[in-house]
GROMACS .gro file of C-alpha atoms in nm:
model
  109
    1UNK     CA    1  -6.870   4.713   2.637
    2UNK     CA    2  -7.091   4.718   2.940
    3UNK     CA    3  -7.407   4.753   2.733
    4UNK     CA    4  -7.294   4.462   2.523
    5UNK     CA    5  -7.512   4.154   2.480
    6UNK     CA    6  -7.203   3.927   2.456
    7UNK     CA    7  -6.915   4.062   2.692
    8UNK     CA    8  -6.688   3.750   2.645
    9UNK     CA    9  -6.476   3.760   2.387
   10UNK     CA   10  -6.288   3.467   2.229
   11UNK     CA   11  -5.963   3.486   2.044
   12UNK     CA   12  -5.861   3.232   1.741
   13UNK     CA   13  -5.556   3.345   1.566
   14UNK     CA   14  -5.563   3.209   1.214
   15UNK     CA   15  -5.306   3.180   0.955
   16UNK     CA   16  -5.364   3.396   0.640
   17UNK     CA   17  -5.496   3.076   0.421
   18UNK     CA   18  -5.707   3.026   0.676
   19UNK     CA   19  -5.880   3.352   0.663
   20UNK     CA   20  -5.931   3.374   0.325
   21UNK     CA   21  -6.091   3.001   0.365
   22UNK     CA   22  -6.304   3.151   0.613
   23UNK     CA   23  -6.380   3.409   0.416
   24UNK     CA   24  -6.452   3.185   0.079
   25UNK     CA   25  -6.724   3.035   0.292
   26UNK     CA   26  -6.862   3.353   0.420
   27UNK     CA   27  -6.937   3.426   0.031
   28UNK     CA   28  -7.115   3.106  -0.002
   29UNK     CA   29  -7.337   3.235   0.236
   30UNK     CA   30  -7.354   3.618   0.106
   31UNK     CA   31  -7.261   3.721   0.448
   32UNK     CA   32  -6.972   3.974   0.585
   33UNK     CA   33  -7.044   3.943   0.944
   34UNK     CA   34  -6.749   3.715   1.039
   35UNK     CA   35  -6.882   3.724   1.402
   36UNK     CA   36  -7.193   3.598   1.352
   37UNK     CA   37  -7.049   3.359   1.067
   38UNK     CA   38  -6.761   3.181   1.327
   39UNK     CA   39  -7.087   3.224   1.633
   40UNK     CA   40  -7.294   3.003   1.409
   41UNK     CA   41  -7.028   2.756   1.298
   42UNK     CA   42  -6.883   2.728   1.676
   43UNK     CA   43  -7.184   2.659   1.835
   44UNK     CA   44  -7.400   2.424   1.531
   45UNK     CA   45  -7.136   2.362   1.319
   46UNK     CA   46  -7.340   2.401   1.060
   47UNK     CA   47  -7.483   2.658   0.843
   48UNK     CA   48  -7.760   2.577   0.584
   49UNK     CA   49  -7.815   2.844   0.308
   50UNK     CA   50  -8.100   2.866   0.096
   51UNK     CA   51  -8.114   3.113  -0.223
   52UNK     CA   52  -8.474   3.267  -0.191
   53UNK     CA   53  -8.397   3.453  -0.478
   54UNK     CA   54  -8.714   3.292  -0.677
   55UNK     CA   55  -8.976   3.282  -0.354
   56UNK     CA   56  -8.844   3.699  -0.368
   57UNK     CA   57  -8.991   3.750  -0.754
   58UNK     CA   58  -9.226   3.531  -0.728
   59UNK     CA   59  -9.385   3.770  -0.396
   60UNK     CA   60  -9.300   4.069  -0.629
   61UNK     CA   61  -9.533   3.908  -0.901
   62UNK     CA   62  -9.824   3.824  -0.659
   63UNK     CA   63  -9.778   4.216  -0.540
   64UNK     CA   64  -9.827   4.333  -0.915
   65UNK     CA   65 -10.105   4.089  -0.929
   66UNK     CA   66 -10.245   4.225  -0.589
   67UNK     CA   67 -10.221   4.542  -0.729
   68UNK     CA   68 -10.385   4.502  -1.071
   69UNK     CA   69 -10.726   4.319  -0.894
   70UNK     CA   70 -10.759   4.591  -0.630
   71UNK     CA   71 -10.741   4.842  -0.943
   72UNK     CA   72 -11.026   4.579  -1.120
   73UNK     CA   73 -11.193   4.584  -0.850
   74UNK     CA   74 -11.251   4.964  -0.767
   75UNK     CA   75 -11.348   5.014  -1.170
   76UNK     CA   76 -11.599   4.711  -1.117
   77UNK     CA   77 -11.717   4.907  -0.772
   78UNK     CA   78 -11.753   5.246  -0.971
   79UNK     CA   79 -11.904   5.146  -1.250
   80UNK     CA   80 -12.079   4.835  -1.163
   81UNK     CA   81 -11.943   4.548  -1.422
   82UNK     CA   82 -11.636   4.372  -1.545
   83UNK     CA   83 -11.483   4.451  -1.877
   84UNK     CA   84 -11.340   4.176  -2.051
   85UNK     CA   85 -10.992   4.325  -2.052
   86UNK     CA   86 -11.006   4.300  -1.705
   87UNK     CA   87 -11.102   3.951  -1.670
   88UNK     CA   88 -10.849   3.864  -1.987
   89UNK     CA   89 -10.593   4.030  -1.778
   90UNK     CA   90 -10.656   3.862  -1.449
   91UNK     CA   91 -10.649   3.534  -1.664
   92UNK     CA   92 -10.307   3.633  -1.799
   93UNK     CA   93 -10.129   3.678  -1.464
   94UNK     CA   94 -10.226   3.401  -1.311
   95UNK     CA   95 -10.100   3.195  -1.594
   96UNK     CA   96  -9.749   3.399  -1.467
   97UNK     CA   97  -9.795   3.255  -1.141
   98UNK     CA   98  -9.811   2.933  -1.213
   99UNK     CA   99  -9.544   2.960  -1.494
  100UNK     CA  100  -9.282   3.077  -1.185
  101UNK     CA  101  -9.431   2.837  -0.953
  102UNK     CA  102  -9.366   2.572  -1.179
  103UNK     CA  103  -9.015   2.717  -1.268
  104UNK     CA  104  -8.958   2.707  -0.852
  105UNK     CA  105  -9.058   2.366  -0.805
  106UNK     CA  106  -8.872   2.257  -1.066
  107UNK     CA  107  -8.547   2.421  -0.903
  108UNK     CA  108  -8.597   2.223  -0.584
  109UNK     CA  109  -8.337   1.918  -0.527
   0.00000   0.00000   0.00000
């Protein structure tokens, strides 16, 4: 304990509906840290959570994309032109992009 960050401890005994309350709202929140969770609600009592589930696929999509144009882009530096393919195919993910962008914003409150 001496190399602890936090060295004061606080105690809250809690009845057993009460922990599984606690713990109900720790699962809102996809979290098992109940130290950090009773931290945060002590000191803001409040805790915001935002599902960043779509921002997560919608990165993973832009990396695919990222991927396919650097993969254009060394055939167009080794041989020296675009194939149509490639262009049809750059075309074709962006349309994904803003198909999941769209699907995102329309999630939004």
């Amino acid at each position: 304990m001496a190399n602890r960050k936090r060295k004061m401890v606080l105690r809250c005994p809690v009845t057993e509906e009460e922990r599984k309350l606690i713990e109900q709202k720790m699962a809102l929140l996809h979290t098992d840290q109940i130290g950090a969770y009773l931290r945060k609600m002590a000191i803001d009592g409040l805790i915001i959570y935002t599902d960043t589930s779509n921002i997560k696929e919608f990165t993973q999509e832009l990396q695919a994309i990222g991927r396919n144009v650097n993969q254009i882009a060394r055939r167009v530096n080794a041989s020296g032109s675009a194939y149509d393919e490639d262009i049809a195919e750059i075309k074709e993910r962006l349309k994904e992009i803003w198909h999941i962008q769209r699907r995102i914003l329309s999630q939004l409150p």
